[in-house]
Short mmCIF file of C-alpha atoms and ligand atoms in Angstrom, two decimals:
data_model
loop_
_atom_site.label_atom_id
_atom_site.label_comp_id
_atom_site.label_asym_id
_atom_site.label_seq_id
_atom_site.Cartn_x
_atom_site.Cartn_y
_atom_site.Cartn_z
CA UNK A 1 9.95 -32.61 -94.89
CA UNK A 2 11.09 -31.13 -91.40
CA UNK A 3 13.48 -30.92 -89.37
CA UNK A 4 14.21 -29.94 -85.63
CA UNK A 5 16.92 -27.63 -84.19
CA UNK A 6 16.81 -29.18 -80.92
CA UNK A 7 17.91 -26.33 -77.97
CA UNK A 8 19.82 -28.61 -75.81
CA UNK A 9 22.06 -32.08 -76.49
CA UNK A 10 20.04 -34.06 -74.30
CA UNK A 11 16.42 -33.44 -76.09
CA UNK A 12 15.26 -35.80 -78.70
CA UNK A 13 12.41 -35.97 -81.13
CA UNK A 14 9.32 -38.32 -80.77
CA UNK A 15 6.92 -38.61 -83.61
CA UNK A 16 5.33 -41.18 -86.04
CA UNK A 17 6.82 -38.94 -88.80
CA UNK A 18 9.27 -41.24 -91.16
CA UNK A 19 13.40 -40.08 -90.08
CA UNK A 20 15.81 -39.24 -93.07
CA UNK A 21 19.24 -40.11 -93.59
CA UNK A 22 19.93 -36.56 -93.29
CA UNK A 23 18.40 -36.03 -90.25
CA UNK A 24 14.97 -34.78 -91.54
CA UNK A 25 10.94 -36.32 -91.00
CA UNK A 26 9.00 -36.90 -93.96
CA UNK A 27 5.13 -36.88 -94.33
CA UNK A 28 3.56 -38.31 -97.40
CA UNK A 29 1.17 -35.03 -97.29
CA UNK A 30 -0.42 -32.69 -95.03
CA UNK A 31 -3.15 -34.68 -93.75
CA UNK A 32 -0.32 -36.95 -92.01
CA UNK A 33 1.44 -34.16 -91.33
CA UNK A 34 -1.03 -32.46 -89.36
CA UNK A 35 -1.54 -36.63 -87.29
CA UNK A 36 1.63 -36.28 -86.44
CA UNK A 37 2.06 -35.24 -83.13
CA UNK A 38 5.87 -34.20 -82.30
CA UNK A 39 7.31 -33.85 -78.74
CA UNK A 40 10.68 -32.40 -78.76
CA UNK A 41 12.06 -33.05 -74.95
CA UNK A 42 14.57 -34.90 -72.78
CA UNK A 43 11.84 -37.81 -72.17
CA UNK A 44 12.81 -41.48 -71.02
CA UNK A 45 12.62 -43.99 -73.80
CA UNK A 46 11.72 -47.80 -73.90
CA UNK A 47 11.36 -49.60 -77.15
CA UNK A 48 9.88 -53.41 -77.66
CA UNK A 49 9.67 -55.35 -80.76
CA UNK A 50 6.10 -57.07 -81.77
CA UNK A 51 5.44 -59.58 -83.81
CA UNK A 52 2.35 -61.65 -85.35
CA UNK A 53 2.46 -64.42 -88.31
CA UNK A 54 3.28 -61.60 -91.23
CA UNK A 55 5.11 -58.84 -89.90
CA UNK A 56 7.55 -56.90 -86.93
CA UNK A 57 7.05 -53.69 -85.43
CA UNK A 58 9.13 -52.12 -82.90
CA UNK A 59 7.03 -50.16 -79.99
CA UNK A 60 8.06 -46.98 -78.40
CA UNK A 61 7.14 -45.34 -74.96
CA UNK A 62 8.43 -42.18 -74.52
CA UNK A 63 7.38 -40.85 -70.99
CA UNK A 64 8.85 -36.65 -70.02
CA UNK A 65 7.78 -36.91 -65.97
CA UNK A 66 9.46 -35.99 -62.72
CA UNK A 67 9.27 -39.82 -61.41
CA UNK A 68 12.03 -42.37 -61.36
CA UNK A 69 13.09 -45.01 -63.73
CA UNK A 70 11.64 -47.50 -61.81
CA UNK A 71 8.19 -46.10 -61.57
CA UNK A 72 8.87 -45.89 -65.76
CA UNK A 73 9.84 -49.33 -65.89
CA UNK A 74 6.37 -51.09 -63.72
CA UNK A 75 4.72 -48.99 -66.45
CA UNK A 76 6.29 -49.91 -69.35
CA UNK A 77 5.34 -53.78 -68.40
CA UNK A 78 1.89 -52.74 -67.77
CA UNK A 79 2.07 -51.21 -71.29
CA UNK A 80 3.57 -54.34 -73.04
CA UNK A 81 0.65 -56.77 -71.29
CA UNK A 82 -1.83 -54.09 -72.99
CA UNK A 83 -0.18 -54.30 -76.40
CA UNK A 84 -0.01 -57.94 -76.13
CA UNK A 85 -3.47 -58.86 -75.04
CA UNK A 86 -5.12 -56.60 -77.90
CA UNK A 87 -3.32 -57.95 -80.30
CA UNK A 88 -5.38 -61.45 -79.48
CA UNK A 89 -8.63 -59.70 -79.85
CA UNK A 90 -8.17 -59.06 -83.45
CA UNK A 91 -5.48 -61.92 -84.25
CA UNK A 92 -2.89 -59.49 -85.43
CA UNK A 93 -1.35 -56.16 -84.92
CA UNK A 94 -2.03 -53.14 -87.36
CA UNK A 95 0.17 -52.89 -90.55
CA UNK A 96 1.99 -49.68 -88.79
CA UNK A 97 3.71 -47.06 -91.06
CA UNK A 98 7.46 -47.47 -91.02
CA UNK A 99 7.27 -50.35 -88.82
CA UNK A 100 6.88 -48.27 -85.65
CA UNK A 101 4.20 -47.20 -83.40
CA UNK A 102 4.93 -44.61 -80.38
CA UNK A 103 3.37 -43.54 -77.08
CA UNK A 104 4.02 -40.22 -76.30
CA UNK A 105 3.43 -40.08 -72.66
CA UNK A 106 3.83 -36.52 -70.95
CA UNK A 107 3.01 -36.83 -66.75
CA UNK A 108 4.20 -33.46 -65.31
CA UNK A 109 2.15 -31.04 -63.22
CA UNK A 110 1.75 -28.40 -65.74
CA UNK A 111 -0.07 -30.42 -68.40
CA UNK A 112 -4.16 -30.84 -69.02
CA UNK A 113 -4.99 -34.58 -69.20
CA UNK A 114 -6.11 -35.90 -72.45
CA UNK A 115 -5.11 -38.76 -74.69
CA UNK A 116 -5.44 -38.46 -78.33
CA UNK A 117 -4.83 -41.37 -81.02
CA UNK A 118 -3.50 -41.05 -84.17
CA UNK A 119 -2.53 -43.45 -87.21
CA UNK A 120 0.65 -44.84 -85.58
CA UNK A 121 0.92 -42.96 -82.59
CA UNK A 122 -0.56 -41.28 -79.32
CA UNK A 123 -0.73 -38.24 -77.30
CA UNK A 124 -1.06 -39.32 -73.11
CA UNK A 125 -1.11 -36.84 -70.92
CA UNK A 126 -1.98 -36.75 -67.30
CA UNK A 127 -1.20 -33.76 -64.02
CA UNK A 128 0.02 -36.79 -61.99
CA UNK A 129 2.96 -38.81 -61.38
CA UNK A 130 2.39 -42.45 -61.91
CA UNK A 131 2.88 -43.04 -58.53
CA UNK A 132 0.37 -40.27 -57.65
CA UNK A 133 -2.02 -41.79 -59.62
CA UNK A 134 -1.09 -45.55 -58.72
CA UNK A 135 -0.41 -46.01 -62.53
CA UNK A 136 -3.80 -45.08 -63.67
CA UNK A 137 -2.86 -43.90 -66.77
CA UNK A 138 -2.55 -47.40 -68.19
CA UNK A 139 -5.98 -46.57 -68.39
CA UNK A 140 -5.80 -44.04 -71.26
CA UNK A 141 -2.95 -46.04 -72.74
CA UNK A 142 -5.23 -48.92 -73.19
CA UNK A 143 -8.06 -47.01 -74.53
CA UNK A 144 -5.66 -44.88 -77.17
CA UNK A 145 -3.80 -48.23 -78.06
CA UNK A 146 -7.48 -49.80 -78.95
CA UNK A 147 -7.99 -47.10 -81.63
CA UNK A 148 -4.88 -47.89 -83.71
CA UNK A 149 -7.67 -50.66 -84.61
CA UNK A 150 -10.79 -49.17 -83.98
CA UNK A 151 -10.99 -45.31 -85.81
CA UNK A 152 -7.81 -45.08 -87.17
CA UNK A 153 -8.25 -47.89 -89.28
CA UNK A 154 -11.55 -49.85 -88.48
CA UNK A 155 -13.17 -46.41 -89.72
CA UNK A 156 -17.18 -45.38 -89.88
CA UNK A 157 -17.60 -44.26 -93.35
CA UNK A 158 -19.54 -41.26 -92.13
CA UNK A 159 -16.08 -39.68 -90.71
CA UNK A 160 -14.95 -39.84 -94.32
CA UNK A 161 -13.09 -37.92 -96.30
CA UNK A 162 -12.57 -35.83 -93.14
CA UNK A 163 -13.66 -32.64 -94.03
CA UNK A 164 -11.43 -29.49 -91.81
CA UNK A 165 -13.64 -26.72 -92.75
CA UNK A 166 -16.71 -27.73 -91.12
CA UNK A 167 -17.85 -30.21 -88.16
CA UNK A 168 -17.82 -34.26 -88.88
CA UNK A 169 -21.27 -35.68 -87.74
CA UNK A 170 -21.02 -39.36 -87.37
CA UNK A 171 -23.42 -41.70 -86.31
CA UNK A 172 -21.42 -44.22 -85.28
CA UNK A 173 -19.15 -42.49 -82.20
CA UNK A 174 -20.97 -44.94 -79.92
CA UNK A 175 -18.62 -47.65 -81.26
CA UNK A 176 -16.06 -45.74 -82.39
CA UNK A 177 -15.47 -44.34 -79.12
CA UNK A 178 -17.69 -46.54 -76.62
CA UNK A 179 -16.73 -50.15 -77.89
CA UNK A 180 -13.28 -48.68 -77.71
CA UNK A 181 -13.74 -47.42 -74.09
CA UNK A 182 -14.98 -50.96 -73.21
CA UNK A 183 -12.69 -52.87 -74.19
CA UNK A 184 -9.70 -49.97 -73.01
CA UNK A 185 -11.10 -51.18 -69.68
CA UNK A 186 -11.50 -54.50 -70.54
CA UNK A 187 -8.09 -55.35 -71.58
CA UNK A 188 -6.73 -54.07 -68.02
CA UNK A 189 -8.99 -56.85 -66.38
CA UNK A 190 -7.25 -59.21 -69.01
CA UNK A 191 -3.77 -57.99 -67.80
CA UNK A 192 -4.22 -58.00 -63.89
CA UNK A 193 -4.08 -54.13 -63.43
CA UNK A 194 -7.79 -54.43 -62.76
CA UNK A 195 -8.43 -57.30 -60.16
CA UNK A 196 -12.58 -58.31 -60.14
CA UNK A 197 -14.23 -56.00 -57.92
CA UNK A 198 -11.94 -53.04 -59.45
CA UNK A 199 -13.19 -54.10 -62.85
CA UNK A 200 -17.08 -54.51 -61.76
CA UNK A 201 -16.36 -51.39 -60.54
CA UNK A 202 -15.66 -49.78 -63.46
CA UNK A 203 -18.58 -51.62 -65.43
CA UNK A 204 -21.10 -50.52 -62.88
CA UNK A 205 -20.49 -46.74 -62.46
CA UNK A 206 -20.61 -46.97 -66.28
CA UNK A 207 -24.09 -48.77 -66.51
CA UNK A 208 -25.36 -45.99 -63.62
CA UNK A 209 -24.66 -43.25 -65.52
CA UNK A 210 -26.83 -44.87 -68.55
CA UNK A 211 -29.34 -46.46 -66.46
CA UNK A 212 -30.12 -43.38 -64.13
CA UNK A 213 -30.08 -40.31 -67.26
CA UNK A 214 -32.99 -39.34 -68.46
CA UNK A 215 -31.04 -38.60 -71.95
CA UNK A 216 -31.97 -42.30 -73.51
CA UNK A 217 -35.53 -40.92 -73.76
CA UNK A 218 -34.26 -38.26 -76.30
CA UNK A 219 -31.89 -40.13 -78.11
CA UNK A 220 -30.84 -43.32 -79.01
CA UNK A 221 -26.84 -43.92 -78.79
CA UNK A 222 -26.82 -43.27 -82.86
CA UNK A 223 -28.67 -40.12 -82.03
CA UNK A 224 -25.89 -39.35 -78.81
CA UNK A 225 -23.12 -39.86 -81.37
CA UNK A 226 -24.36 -36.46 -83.49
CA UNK A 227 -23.78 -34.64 -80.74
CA UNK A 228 -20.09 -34.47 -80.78
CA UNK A 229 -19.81 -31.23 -82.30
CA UNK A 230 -21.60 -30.03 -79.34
CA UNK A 231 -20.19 -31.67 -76.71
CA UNK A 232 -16.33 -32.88 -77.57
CA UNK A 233 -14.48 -29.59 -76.51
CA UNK A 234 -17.03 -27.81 -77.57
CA UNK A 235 -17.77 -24.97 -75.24
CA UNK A 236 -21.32 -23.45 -74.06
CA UNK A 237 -21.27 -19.92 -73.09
CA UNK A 238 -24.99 -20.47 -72.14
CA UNK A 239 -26.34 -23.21 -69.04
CA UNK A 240 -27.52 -26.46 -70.72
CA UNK A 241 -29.84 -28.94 -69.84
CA UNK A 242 -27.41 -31.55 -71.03
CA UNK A 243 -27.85 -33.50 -67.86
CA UNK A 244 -30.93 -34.58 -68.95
CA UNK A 245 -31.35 -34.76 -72.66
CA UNK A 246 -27.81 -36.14 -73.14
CA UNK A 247 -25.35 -39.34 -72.02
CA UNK A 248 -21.51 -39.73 -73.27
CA UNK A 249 -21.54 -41.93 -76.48
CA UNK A 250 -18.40 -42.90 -74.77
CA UNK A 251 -20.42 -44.58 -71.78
CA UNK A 252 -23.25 -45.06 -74.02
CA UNK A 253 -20.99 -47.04 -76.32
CA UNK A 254 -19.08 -48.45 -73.61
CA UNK A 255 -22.36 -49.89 -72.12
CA UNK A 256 -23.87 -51.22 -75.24
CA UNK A 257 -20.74 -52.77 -76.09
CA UNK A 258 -20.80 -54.59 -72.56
CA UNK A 259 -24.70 -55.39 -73.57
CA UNK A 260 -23.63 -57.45 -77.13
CA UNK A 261 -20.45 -59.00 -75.57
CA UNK A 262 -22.22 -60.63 -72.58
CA UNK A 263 -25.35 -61.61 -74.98
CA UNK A 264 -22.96 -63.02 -77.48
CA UNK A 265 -21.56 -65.36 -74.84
CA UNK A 266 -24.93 -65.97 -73.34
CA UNK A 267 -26.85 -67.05 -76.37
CA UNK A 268 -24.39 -68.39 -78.88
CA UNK A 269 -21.96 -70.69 -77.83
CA UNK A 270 -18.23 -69.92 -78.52
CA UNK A 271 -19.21 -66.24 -79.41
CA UNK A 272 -18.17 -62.82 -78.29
CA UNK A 273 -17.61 -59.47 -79.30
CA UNK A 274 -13.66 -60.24 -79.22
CA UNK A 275 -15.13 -62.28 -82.50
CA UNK A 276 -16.73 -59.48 -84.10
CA UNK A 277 -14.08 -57.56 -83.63
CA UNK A 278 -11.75 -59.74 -85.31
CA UNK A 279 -14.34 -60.06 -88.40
CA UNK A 280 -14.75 -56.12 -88.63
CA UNK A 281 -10.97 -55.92 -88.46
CA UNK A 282 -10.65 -58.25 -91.20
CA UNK A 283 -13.38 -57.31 -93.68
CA UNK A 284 -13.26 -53.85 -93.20
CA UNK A 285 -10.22 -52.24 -90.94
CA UNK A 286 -7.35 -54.36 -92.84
CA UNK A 287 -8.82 -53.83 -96.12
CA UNK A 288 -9.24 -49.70 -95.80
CA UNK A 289 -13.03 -49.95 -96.29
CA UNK A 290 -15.23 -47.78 -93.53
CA UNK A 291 -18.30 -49.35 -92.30
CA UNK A 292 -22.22 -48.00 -92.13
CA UNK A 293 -24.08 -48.43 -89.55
CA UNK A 294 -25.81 -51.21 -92.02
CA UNK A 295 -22.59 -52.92 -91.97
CA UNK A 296 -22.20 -53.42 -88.41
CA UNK A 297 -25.74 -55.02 -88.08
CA UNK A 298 -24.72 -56.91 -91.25
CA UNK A 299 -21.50 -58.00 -89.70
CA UNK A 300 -23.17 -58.99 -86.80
CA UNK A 301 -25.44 -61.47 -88.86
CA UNK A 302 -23.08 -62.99 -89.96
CA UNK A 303 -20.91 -63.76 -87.01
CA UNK A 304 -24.39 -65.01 -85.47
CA UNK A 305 -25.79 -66.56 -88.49
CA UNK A 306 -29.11 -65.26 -87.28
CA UNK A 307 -29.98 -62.18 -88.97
CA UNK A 308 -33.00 -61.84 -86.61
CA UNK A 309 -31.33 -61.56 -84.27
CA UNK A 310 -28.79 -58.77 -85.23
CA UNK A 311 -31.88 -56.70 -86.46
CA UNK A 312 -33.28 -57.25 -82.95
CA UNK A 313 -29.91 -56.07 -81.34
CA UNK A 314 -29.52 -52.98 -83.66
CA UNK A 315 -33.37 -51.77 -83.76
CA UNK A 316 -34.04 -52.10 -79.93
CA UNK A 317 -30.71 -51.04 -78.48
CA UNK A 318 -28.55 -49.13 -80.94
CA UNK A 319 -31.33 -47.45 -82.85
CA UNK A 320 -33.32 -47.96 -79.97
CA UNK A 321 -33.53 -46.55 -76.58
CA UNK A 322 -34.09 -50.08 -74.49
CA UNK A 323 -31.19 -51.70 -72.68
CA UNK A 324 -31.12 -55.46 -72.42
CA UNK A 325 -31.64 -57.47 -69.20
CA UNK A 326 -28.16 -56.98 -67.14
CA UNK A 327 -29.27 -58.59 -64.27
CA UNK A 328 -30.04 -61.87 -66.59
CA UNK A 329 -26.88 -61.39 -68.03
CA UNK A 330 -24.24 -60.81 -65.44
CA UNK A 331 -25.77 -63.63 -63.66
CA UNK A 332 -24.81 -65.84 -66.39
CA UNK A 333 -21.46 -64.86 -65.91
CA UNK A 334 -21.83 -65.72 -61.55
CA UNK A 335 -22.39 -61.75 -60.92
CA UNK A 336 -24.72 -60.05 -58.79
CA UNK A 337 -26.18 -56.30 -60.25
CA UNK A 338 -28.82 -55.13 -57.44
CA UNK A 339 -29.41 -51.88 -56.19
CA UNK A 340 -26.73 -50.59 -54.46
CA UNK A 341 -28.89 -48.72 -51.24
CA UNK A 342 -32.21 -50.23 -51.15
CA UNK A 343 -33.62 -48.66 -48.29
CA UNK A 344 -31.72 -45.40 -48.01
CA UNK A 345 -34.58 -42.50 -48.91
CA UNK A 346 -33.55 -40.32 -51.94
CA UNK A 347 -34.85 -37.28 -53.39
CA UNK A 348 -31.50 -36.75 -55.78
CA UNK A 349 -28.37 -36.93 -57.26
CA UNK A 350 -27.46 -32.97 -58.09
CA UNK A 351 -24.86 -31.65 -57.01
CA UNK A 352 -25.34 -29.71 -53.22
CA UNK A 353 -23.10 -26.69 -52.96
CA UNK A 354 -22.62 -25.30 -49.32
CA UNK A 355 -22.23 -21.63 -50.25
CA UNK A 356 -22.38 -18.80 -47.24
CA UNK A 357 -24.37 -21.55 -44.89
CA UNK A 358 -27.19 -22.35 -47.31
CA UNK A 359 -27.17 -25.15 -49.72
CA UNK A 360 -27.37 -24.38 -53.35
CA UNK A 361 -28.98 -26.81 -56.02
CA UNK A 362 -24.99 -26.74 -58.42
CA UNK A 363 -26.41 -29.17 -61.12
CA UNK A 364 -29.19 -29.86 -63.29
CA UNK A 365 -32.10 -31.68 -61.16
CA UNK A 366 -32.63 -35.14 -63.13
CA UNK A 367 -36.06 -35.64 -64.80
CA UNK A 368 -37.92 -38.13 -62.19
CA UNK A 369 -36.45 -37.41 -59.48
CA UNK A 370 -38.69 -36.45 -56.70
CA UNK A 371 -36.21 -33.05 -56.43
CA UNK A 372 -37.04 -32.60 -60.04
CA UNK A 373 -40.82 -33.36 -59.21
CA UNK A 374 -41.35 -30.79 -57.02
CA UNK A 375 -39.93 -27.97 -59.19
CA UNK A 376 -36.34 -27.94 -57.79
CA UNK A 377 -33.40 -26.62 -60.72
CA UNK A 378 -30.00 -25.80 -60.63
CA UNK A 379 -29.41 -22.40 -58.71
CA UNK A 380 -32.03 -22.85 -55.95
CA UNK A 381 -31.02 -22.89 -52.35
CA UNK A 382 -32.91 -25.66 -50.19
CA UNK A 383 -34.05 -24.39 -46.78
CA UNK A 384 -36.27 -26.56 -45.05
CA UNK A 385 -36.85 -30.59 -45.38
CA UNK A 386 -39.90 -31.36 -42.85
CA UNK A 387 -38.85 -29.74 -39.73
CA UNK A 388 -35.46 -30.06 -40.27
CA UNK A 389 -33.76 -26.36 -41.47
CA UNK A 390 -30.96 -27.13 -43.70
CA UNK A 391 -27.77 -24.86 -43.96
CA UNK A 392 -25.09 -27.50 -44.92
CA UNK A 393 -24.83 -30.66 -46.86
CA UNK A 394 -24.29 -32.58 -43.34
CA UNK A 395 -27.40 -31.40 -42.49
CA UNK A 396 -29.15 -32.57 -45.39
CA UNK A 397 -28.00 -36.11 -45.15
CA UNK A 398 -29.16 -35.95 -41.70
CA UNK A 399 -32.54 -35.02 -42.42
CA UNK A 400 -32.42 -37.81 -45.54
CA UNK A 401 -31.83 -40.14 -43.11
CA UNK A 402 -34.59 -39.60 -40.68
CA UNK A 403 -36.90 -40.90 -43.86
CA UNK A 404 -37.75 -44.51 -45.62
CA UNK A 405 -38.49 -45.14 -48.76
CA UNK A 406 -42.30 -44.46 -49.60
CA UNK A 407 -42.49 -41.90 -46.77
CA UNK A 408 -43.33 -37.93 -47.54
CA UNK A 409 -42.11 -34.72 -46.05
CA UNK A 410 -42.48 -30.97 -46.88
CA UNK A 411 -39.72 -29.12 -48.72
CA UNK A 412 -39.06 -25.59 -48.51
CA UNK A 413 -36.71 -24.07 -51.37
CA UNK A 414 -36.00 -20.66 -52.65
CA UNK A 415 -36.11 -20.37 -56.64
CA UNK A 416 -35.02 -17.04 -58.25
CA UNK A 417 -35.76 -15.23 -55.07
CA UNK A 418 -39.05 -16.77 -54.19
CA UNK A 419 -39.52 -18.85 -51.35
CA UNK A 420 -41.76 -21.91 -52.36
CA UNK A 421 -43.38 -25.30 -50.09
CA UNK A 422 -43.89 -28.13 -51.52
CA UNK A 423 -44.56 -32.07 -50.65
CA UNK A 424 -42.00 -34.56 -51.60
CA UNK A 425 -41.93 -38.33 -51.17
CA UNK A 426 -38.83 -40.24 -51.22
CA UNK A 427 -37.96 -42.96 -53.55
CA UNK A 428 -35.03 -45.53 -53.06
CA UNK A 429 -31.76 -44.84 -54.08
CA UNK A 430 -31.84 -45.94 -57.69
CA UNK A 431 -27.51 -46.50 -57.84
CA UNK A 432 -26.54 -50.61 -58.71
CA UNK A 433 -23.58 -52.32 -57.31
CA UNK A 434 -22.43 -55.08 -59.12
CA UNK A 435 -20.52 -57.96 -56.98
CA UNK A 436 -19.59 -61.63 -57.34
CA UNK A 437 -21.64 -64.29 -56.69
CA UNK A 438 -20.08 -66.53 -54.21
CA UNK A 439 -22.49 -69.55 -54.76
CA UNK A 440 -21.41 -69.16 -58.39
CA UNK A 441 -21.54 -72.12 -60.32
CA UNK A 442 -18.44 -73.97 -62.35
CA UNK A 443 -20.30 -72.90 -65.98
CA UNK A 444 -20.73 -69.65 -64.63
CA UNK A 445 -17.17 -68.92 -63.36
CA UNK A 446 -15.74 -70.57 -66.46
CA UNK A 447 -17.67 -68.38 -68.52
CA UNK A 448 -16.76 -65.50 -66.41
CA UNK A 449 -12.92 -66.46 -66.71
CA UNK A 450 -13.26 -66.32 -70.72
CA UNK A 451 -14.62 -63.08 -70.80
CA UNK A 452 -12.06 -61.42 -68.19
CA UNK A 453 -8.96 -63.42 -67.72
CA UNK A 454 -6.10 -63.31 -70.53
CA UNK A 455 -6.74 -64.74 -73.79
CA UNK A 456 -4.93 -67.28 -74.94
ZN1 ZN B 501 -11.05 -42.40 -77.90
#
């Protein structure tokens, strides 16, 4: 057991960690011990109760910020609506420790952002205010929230028992993390914080980054999950080529679990990914059992009764490296995914550096790129596009846009101190933008409404 000597009367203790008569926490052993985040501080406090068909819990949001009560308040009801609407997804709330789960929500300038989960409790933390951020830190809150299903409970068997002397390889971060990034995003369209272009927003710059990266031809998003020792706070000393051999299994995940969600719904009637979800929860998460990779495809089977099917799903896209049709899919739903610029010329998406009026090459070049084609890499300075000289990034964009799509010009770049010319021909901008489809029909937009709007 411990207990805190608290420096001033008007600090108080937030933590998962069971209180004592006398005033002291209690862990049941280390391992919970060391879950247990504790924030010892005079934060704001708002407390709800929850309830489903077998038990109550009482929720706590403890917030330590330099806003008002107000601003605490319009979050804390953003908060509840997430709480609420996840709870439908899997048809009950977690069995939480003690009866009690707790945000512990720290917005102050002097803080890195992160958000943590753990068993019956979370770490949010954020440089803004809310209003600074217009309350985007629901957006953490939601994802966090997801995992007190999905991880803490709902639990790959390859994370288990979690070993603290040496790194965790699972194969199965891609819904672990991803599934729970999609529906962290998902639930705020449910809940109105997200109105429909905000959320198609959101779904789009995610399916970009997947689309557009080379990485899938490495890896499949099983593969992408092993990297986490890597990549997950793990720091480089060395440059990496990341860029191109490697994509989030957060946005991997989040993607493929946007992929099965809008098939489910497209090709069996009545189904979704809220449903597998619920039947995960149930056969596995409730019970304590972790899940293979086997069991997900199994699970998946059986929701669908059409084991074909799930092997399908599993071998081309989660083994796999293929993405399913989007454009056949959103359009089911009365959504438009096309490209975003068709005719704007484009030689790449690196990062251009103005540094002492010449412009520097600050990322990886991506593989396919016409950049990348003509020998371009992070570090090189590009001086000369046709007969345009280039010293800024104003001037680049100005040359850019003196070309079509199809067309070629002469580049001129300096690599490692070597001045090198070399033909480039520009392709279109390969970026999507997803929008509605106005001439939607009544199916459509109903089936659109199921998937976004709250549950019942
Ligand atoms: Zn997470």
């Amino acid at each position: 057991s411990v207990r805190f000597d608290l420096p001033d009367a008007r600090w108080k203790v937030a933590t998962q960690l069971q209180l004592q008569a006398d005033g002291s926490y209690v862990a049941p052993d280390l391992q919970y011990l060391m879950d247990s985040p504790v924030e010892l501080s005079a934060f704001s406090l708002r407390s709800w109760k929850v309830a489903d068909q077998q038990s109550e819990a009482t929720i706590h949001l403890t917030l330590h910020h330099q806003g008002t009560e107000q601003q605490f308040d319009t979050f804390t009801e953003k908060a509840k609506a997430v709480v609420a609407e996840q709870q439908k997804i899997f048809g009950e709330y977690p069995k939480f420790d003690y009866g009690q789960y707790v945000f512990i929500a720290d917005y102050l300038p002097y803080v890195d952002g992160d958000g943590m989960e753990h068993r019956n409790s979370t770490i949010l933390t954020d440089e803004r205010s809310l209003k600074a951020a217009n309350y985007a830190q629901i957006e953490t809150l939601s994802h966090e929230f997801f995992h007190a299903w999905n991880v803490e409970r709902l639990r790959p068997a390859d994370l288990e028992p979690f070993d603290f002397q040496r790194a965790n390889m699972s194969r199965n971060l891609w819904f672990a993390e991803g599934v729970t990034n999609y529906y962290g995003k998902l639930t705020l369209s449910r809940t109105g914080h997200f109105d429909l272009p905000a959320y198609l927003d959101k779904a789009v710059t995610a399916l970009n980054k997947v689309m557009q990266s080379p990485g899938r031809q490495f890896f499949p998003a099983t593969g992408m999950s092993e990297m986490a020792p890597f990549v997950d706070a793990a720091v480089s000393v060395d440059p990496t080529n990341y860029a191109n051999s490697y994509i989030s299994y957060y946005t991997y995940g989040e993607v493929l679990g946007l992929a099965l969600d809008l098939t489910l719904r497209t090709e069996f009637e009545g189904l979704s990914l809220d449903l597998l979800m619920r039947k995960l929860w149930l056969e596995y998460g409730k019970t304590g059992r972790f899940y293979t990779e086997q069991d997900l495809e199994q699970a998946l089977a059986a929701l669908t009764a059409d084991p074909d099917f799930a092997k399908n799903f599993f071998s081309r896209y989660i083994n796999g490296q293929q993405l399913p049709d989007f454009k056949a899919l959103f359009a089911a739903m009365g959504l438009t995914l096309a490209p975003a610029k068709p005719t704007q010329a484009f030689l790449t998406s690196a990062t251009l550096l103005e540094q002492n009026k010449q412009l520097k090459v600050d990322s990886n070049t991506l593989i396919g790129t016409p950049l990348y084609q003509a020998g371009v890499d992070q570090g090189d300075l590009l001086l000369k596009l046709g007969s345009y000289k280039i010293s800024s990034k104003a001037q680049w964009d100005k040359a850019l846009a003196r070309y079509k799509v199809g067309d070629s010009a002469e580049l001129s770049f300096s690599s490692r101190g070597k001045t090198y010319t070399t033909a480039v021909t520009f392709t279109a901008d390969p970026a999507l933008a997803l929008t509605e489809n106005k001439e939607a029909g009544a199916a459509q937009l109903a089936k659109r409404a199921l998937w976004l709007k709250a549950q019942p």
